[in-house]
């Protein structure tokens, strides 16, 4: 067991809300217009008619009621269906750096730390605003942190994998205090013309401070008792968005708007294949540290789908969970990829008393699963 702690967390919630009803209204207007323009091809069976989306389906199938977005302009415009994100000059702060810094301020305050106390910044997200210079280095400079910084991605598990990476750096004495930010600027990566996925993601940023127990002076500190990371290759959650797209033969502008340039998943298969992996992962981890699920007051689970979370919690507990045992934030935030389990931890940890334990667990594309057993000090 390590003597490394999470001494602060922070959350940045974007300014705009899009409800299911708004999103469905835009999608349905788009599909009606598409079907009208393509009526002949639809009648001849050349292309398929686009069916309507529905708020009832979205809430029942996913648990999502709304999502936050950084920029709402353009998303509901059926001629665009993409946020209007102005290009920023090179000397302006990146949008995901801005989101990260807002979350970082809250985490630093909670941990009772100054930016100059930080000597590692990890920017972990499912998508990258640009590969270089790393956004983490930009955040390091903007905040005035020391040491070094880098970007990493493990899709939805980036939050837990980044926490674990920070623990390794601290245990190896390379750094003394790490800031991990998980800015998920998902809204420009969603195909709002795709009925199966137009509702899934929202924007958010989270932040965590990780350091040794000896250096921590925050009032809401959690010791990291154990870590377990796991990956298995699967094409069931995928994107082909890549710098290689523009070098494809006969490239056209339309190619950049094909479904594989966004997010593709076989949701049913993900359920079937990932759920047993997650349950075994957590059971094995608890066993390794001589715990069982009854030692855990709470599960801060990845927030992709309510039915998935209820399945995991029910399987582990052997009964239907109470809300406080596996709190849900995806109704308000939607799927926020790597930030989801960290939002749940941030919002639902203040009632813990010293000695209370919980498990922070993320899962998603890869497949990837990451979990940390935490104890309130
Ligand atoms: N409105 C009405 N009906 C719909 C809609 C809609 N919007 N969409 C689909 N339907 C229909 C389907 O066509 C289907 O109809 P039919 O039975 O006639 O064929 C019916 O509803 C049932 O469809 P599904 O079987 O697809 O429905 P599910 O119950 O499986 O629910 C979900 C769909 C909600 C998508 C569900 O499968 C799910 O949430 N799976 C999530 C699994 C998961 O955890 N994925 C992780 C993804 S996140 C991740 O790893 C990070 C990736 C990087 C993120 C990058 C940021 C963008």
PDB file of N, CA and C and ligand atoms in Angstrom, residues 51-54 57-58 61-62 126-127 155-156 184 186 189-190 195-196 198-201 237 263 265 267-268 270-271 274 302 304-305 308 335 337 363-365, ligand 1:
ATOM      1  N   UNK A  51     -35.041   7.433 -39.288  1.00  0.00           N
ATOM      2  CA  UNK A  51     -36.144   7.395 -38.324  1.00  0.00           C
ATOM      3  C   UNK A  51     -35.949   8.507 -37.293  1.00  0.00           C
ATOM      4  N   UNK A  52     -37.053   8.892 -36.643  1.00  0.00           N
ATOM      5  CA  UNK A  52     -36.968   9.929 -35.608  1.00  0.00           C
ATOM      6  C   UNK A  52     -36.253   9.427 -34.357  1.00  0.00           C
ATOM      7  N   UNK A  53     -35.599  10.370 -33.686  1.00  0.00           N
ATOM      8  CA  UNK A  53     -35.035  10.105 -32.361  1.00  0.00           C
ATOM      9  C   UNK A  53     -36.125  10.425 -31.331  1.00  0.00           C
ATOM     10  N   UNK A  54     -35.913  10.017 -30.076  1.00  0.00           N
ATOM     11  CA  UNK A  54     -36.918  10.361 -29.062  1.00  0.00           C
ATOM     12  C   UNK A  54     -36.284  10.529 -27.686  1.00  0.00           C
ATOM     13  N   UNK A  57     -36.643   7.420 -25.488  1.00  0.00           N
ATOM     14  CA  UNK A  57     -35.638   6.374 -25.737  1.00  0.00           C
ATOM     15  C   UNK A  57     -34.320   6.751 -25.068  1.00  0.00           C
ATOM     16  N   UNK A  58     -33.900   7.981 -25.262  1.00  0.00           N
ATOM     17  CA  UNK A  58     -32.591   8.404 -24.755  1.00  0.00           C
ATOM     18  C   UNK A  58     -32.538   8.231 -23.236  1.00  0.00           C
ATOM     19  N   UNK A  61     -32.776   4.375 -22.357  1.00  0.00           N
ATOM     20  CA  UNK A  61     -31.630   3.551 -22.773  1.00  0.00           C
ATOM     21  C   UNK A  61     -30.319   3.995 -22.128  1.00  0.00           C
ATOM     22  N   UNK A  62     -30.236   5.292 -21.741  1.00  0.00           N
ATOM     23  CA  UNK A  62     -28.931   5.773 -21.253  1.00  0.00           C
ATOM     24  C   UNK A  62     -28.986   6.422 -19.870  1.00  0.00           C
ATOM     25  N   UNK A 126     -10.047  12.062 -23.854  1.00  0.00           N
ATOM     26  CA  UNK A 126     -10.323  11.127 -24.956  1.00  0.00           C
ATOM     27  C   UNK A 126      -9.958  11.726 -26.309  1.00  0.00           C
ATOM     28  N   UNK A 127     -10.014  13.049 -26.378  1.00  0.00           N
ATOM     29  CA  UNK A 127      -9.663  13.722 -27.628  1.00  0.00           C
ATOM     30  C   UNK A 127      -8.591  14.754 -27.298  1.00  0.00           C
ATOM     31  N   UNK A 155      -8.879   6.888 -23.611  1.00  0.00           N
ATOM     32  CA  UNK A 155     -10.330   7.095 -23.758  1.00  0.00           C
ATOM     33  C   UNK A 155     -10.992   7.331 -22.399  1.00  0.00           C
ATOM     34  N   UNK A 156     -12.078   6.611 -22.121  1.00  0.00           N
ATOM     35  CA  UNK A 156     -12.849   6.868 -20.888  1.00  0.00           C
ATOM     36  C   UNK A 156     -12.076   6.557 -19.621  1.00  0.00           C
ATOM     37  N   UNK A 184     -12.810  17.166 -21.069  1.00  0.00           N
ATOM     38  CA  UNK A 184     -13.464  16.424 -22.157  1.00  0.00           C
ATOM     39  C   UNK A 184     -14.295  17.412 -22.969  1.00  0.00           C
ATOM     40  N   UNK A 186     -16.093  17.155 -25.734  1.00  0.00           N
ATOM     41  CA  UNK A 186     -16.631  16.097 -26.601  1.00  0.00           C
ATOM     42  C   UNK A 186     -17.557  16.625 -27.695  1.00  0.00           C
ATOM     43  N   UNK A 189     -16.895  16.383 -31.328  1.00  0.00           N
ATOM     44  CA  UNK A 189     -16.544  15.038 -31.803  1.00  0.00           C
ATOM     45  C   UNK A 189     -17.799  14.166 -31.962  1.00  0.00           C
ATOM     46  N   UNK A 190     -18.979  14.788 -31.820  1.00  0.00           N
ATOM     47  CA  UNK A 190     -20.234  14.036 -31.914  1.00  0.00           C
ATOM     48  C   UNK A 190     -20.875  14.282 -33.273  1.00  0.00           C
ATOM     49  N   UNK A 195     -28.512   9.170 -35.279  1.00  0.00           N
ATOM     50  CA  UNK A 195     -29.530   8.933 -34.239  1.00  0.00           C
ATOM     51  C   UNK A 195     -28.985   8.083 -33.088  1.00  0.00           C
ATOM     52  N   UNK A 196     -28.082   7.144 -33.414  1.00  0.00           N
ATOM     53  CA  UNK A 196     -27.575   6.225 -32.383  1.00  0.00           C
ATOM     54  C   UNK A 196     -26.647   6.892 -31.374  1.00  0.00           C
ATOM     55  N   UNK A 198     -26.101  10.702 -31.188  1.00  0.00           N
ATOM     56  CA  UNK A 198     -26.139  12.180 -31.089  1.00  0.00           C
ATOM     57  C   UNK A 198     -26.344  12.677 -29.663  1.00  0.00           C
ATOM     58  N   UNK A 199     -26.804  11.797 -28.789  1.00  0.00           N
ATOM     59  CA  UNK A 199     -27.169  12.216 -27.426  1.00  0.00           C
ATOM     60  C   UNK A 199     -26.141  11.844 -26.371  1.00  0.00           C
ATOM     61  N   UNK A 200     -25.080  11.122 -26.743  1.00  0.00           N
ATOM     62  CA  UNK A 200     -24.281  10.427 -25.714  1.00  0.00           C
ATOM     63  C   UNK A 200     -23.387  11.350 -24.875  1.00  0.00           C
ATOM     64  N   UNK A 201     -22.681  12.296 -25.488  1.00  0.00           N
ATOM     65  CA  UNK A 201     -21.608  12.979 -24.756  1.00  0.00           C
ATOM     66  C   UNK A 201     -21.902  14.424 -24.383  1.00  0.00           C
ATOM     67  N   UNK A 237     -15.811   0.131 -29.760  1.00  0.00           N
ATOM     68  CA  UNK A 237     -15.886   1.591 -29.565  1.00  0.00           C
ATOM     69  C   UNK A 237     -14.677   2.147 -30.300  1.00  0.00           C
ATOM     70  N   UNK A 263     -17.622   9.163 -33.633  1.00  0.00           N
ATOM     71  CA  UNK A 263     -17.572   8.122 -32.606  1.00  0.00           C
ATOM     72  C   UNK A 263     -18.463   6.994 -33.099  1.00  0.00           C
ATOM     73  N   UNK A 265     -19.901   3.065 -32.113  1.00  0.00           N
ATOM     74  CA  UNK A 265     -19.870   1.971 -31.148  1.00  0.00           C
ATOM     75  C   UNK A 265     -20.952   0.960 -31.449  1.00  0.00           C
ATOM     76  N   UNK A 267     -23.059  -0.578 -29.173  1.00  0.00           N
ATOM     77  CA  UNK A 267     -23.398  -0.430 -27.754  1.00  0.00           C
ATOM     78  C   UNK A 267     -23.787  -1.726 -27.076  1.00  0.00           C
ATOM     79  N   UNK A 268     -24.564  -2.563 -27.780  1.00  0.00           N
ATOM     80  CA  UNK A 268     -25.013  -3.843 -27.201  1.00  0.00           C
ATOM     81  C   UNK A 268     -23.831  -4.755 -26.897  1.00  0.00           C
ATOM     82  N   UNK A 270     -20.758  -3.823 -26.449  1.00  0.00           N
ATOM     83  CA  UNK A 270     -19.969  -3.231 -25.368  1.00  0.00           C
ATOM     84  C   UNK A 270     -20.538  -3.694 -24.028  1.00  0.00           C
ATOM     85  N   UNK A 271     -21.855  -3.617 -23.910  1.00  0.00           N
ATOM     86  CA  UNK A 271     -22.516  -4.080 -22.681  1.00  0.00           C
ATOM     87  C   UNK A 271     -22.113  -5.514 -22.367  1.00  0.00           C
ATOM     88  N   UNK A 274     -18.025  -5.939 -21.961  1.00  0.00           N
ATOM     89  CA  UNK A 274     -17.319  -5.144 -20.955  1.00  0.00           C
ATOM     90  C   UNK A 274     -17.821  -5.415 -19.527  1.00  0.00           C
ATOM     91  N   UNK A 302     -17.637   4.963 -13.616  1.00  0.00           N
ATOM     92  CA  UNK A 302     -17.670   5.645 -14.910  1.00  0.00           C
ATOM     93  C   UNK A 302     -19.119   5.951 -15.288  1.00  0.00           C
ATOM     94  N   UNK A 304     -21.229   6.248 -18.243  1.00  0.00           N
ATOM     95  CA  UNK A 304     -21.584   6.138 -19.665  1.00  0.00           C
ATOM     96  C   UNK A 304     -23.057   5.835 -19.823  1.00  0.00           C
ATOM     97  N   UNK A 305     -23.573   5.008 -18.933  1.00  0.00           N
ATOM     98  CA  UNK A 305     -24.931   4.524 -19.126  1.00  0.00           C
ATOM     99  C   UNK A 305     -25.489   4.039 -17.786  1.00  0.00           C
ATOM    100  N   UNK A 308     -25.804   0.262 -17.332  1.00  0.00           N
ATOM    101  CA  UNK A 308     -24.501  -0.374 -17.148  1.00  0.00           C
ATOM    102  C   UNK A 308     -24.049  -0.226 -15.685  1.00  0.00           C
ATOM    103  N   UNK A 335     -22.515  11.397 -20.873  1.00  0.00           N
ATOM    104  CA  UNK A 335     -21.246  10.677 -20.800  1.00  0.00           C
ATOM    105  C   UNK A 335     -20.128  11.699 -20.992  1.00  0.00           C
ATOM    106  N   UNK A 337     -16.854  10.837 -20.713  1.00  0.00           N
ATOM    107  CA  UNK A 337     -15.648  10.037 -20.924  1.00  0.00           C
ATOM    108  C   UNK A 337     -14.782   9.984 -19.666  1.00  0.00           C
ATOM    109  N   UNK A 363     -14.315   2.769 -17.095  1.00  0.00           N
ATOM    110  CA  UNK A 363     -14.252   1.723 -18.122  1.00  0.00           C
ATOM    111  C   UNK A 363     -14.731   2.291 -19.442  1.00  0.00           C
ATOM    112  N   UNK A 364     -14.226   1.746 -20.534  1.00  0.00           N
ATOM    113  CA  UNK A 364     -14.669   2.249 -21.831  1.00  0.00           C
ATOM    114  C   UNK A 364     -13.823   1.732 -22.965  1.00  0.00           C
ATOM    115  N   UNK A 365     -13.639   2.607 -23.977  1.00  0.00           N
ATOM    116  CA  UNK A 365     -12.972   2.204 -25.216  1.00  0.00           C
ATOM    117  C   UNK A 365     -11.593   1.638 -24.931  1.00  0.00           C
TER     118      UNK A 365
HETATM  119  N1  LIG B   1     -34.102   7.397 -30.545  1.00  0.00           N
HETATM  120  C1  LIG B   1     -35.006   6.392 -30.705  1.00  0.00           C
HETATM  121  N2  LIG B   1     -34.653   5.116 -30.989  1.00  0.00           N
HETATM  122  C2  LIG B   1     -33.337   4.861 -31.116  1.00  0.00           C
HETATM  123  C3  LIG B   1     -32.344   5.854 -30.973  1.00  0.00           C
HETATM  124  C4  LIG B   1     -32.765   7.168 -30.685  1.00  0.00           C
HETATM  125  N3  LIG B   1     -31.907   8.181 -30.525  1.00  0.00           N
HETATM  126  N4  LIG B   1     -31.135   5.295 -31.158  1.00  0.00           N
HETATM  127  C5  LIG B   1     -31.327   4.000 -31.411  1.00  0.00           C
HETATM  128  N5  LIG B   1     -32.660   3.729 -31.388  1.00  0.00           N
HETATM  129  C6  LIG B   1     -33.336   2.446 -31.640  1.00  0.00           C
HETATM  130  C7  LIG B   1     -32.431   1.486 -32.413  1.00  0.00           C
HETATM  131  O1  LIG B   1     -32.514   1.716 -33.804  1.00  0.00           O
HETATM  132  C8  LIG B   1     -33.020   0.153 -32.000  1.00  0.00           C
HETATM  133  O2  LIG B   1     -34.157  -0.094 -32.774  1.00  0.00           O
HETATM  134  P1  LIG B   1     -34.453  -1.575 -33.334  1.00  0.00           P
HETATM  135  O3  LIG B   1     -34.611  -2.438 -32.093  1.00  0.00           O
HETATM  136  O4  LIG B   1     -35.700  -1.392 -34.116  1.00  0.00           O
HETATM  137  O5  LIG B   1     -33.235  -1.960 -34.124  1.00  0.00           O
HETATM  138  C9  LIG B   1     -33.488   0.370 -30.571  1.00  0.00           C
HETATM  139  O6  LIG B   1     -33.601   1.788 -30.415  1.00  0.00           O
HETATM  140  C10 LIG B   1     -32.518  -0.184 -29.552  1.00  0.00           C
HETATM  141  O7  LIG B   1     -31.207   0.277 -29.886  1.00  0.00           O
HETATM  142  P2  LIG B   1     -29.924  -0.193 -29.130  1.00  0.00           P
HETATM  143  O8  LIG B   1     -29.914  -1.688 -29.021  1.00  0.00           O
HETATM  144  O9  LIG B   1     -28.713   0.471 -29.767  1.00  0.00           O
HETATM  145  O10 LIG B   1     -30.200   0.441 -27.694  1.00  0.00           O
HETATM  146  P3  LIG B   1     -29.448   0.197 -26.348  1.00  0.00           P
HETATM  147  O11 LIG B   1     -30.423  -0.194 -25.341  1.00  0.00           O
HETATM  148  O12 LIG B   1     -28.207  -0.648 -26.509  1.00  0.00           O
HETATM  149  O13 LIG B   1     -28.957   1.667 -25.975  1.00  0.00           O
HETATM  150  C11 LIG B   1     -26.950   2.983 -25.964  1.00  0.00           C
HETATM  151  C12 LIG B   1     -28.069   2.378 -26.811  1.00  0.00           C
HETATM  152  C13 LIG B   1     -27.561   3.988 -25.013  1.00  0.00           C
HETATM  153  C14 LIG B   1     -25.978   3.697 -26.892  1.00  0.00           C
HETATM  154  C15 LIG B   1     -26.244   1.879 -25.163  1.00  0.00           C
HETATM  155  O14 LIG B   1     -25.911   0.795 -25.976  1.00  0.00           O
HETATM  156  C16 LIG B   1     -24.987   2.381 -24.480  1.00  0.00           C
HETATM  157  O15 LIG B   1     -24.953   3.369 -23.763  1.00  0.00           O
HETATM  158  N6  LIG B   1     -23.917   1.723 -24.615  1.00  0.00           N
HETATM  159  C17 LIG B   1     -22.740   2.333 -23.965  1.00  0.00           C
HETATM  160  C18 LIG B   1     -21.693   1.434 -23.831  1.00  0.00           C
HETATM  161  C19 LIG B   1     -20.513   2.228 -23.342  1.00  0.00           C
HETATM  162  O16 LIG B   1     -20.251   2.319 -22.181  1.00  0.00           O
HETATM  163  N7  LIG B   1     -19.780   2.818 -24.224  1.00  0.00           N
HETATM  164  C20 LIG B   1     -18.654   3.583 -23.802  1.00  0.00           C
HETATM  165  C21 LIG B   1     -18.526   4.619 -24.774  1.00  0.00           C
HETATM  166  S1  LIG B   1     -17.639   5.976 -24.218  1.00  0.00           S
HETATM  167  C22 LIG B   1     -15.927   5.738 -24.375  1.00  0.00           C
HETATM  168  O17 LIG B   1     -15.395   4.701 -24.228  1.00  0.00           O
HETATM  169  C23 LIG B   1     -15.120   6.932 -24.709  1.00  0.00           C
HETATM  170  C24 LIG B   1     -14.932   7.040 -26.145  1.00  0.00           C
HETATM  171  C25 LIG B   1     -14.332   8.364 -26.482  1.00  0.00           C
HETATM  172  C26 LIG B   1     -15.290   9.496 -26.324  1.00  0.00           C
HETATM  173  C27 LIG B   1     -14.972  10.583 -27.271  1.00  0.00           C
HETATM  174  C28 LIG B   1     -15.826  11.819 -27.019  1.00  0.00           C
HETATM  175  C29 LIG B   1     -16.812  12.058 -28.098  1.00  0.00           C
END
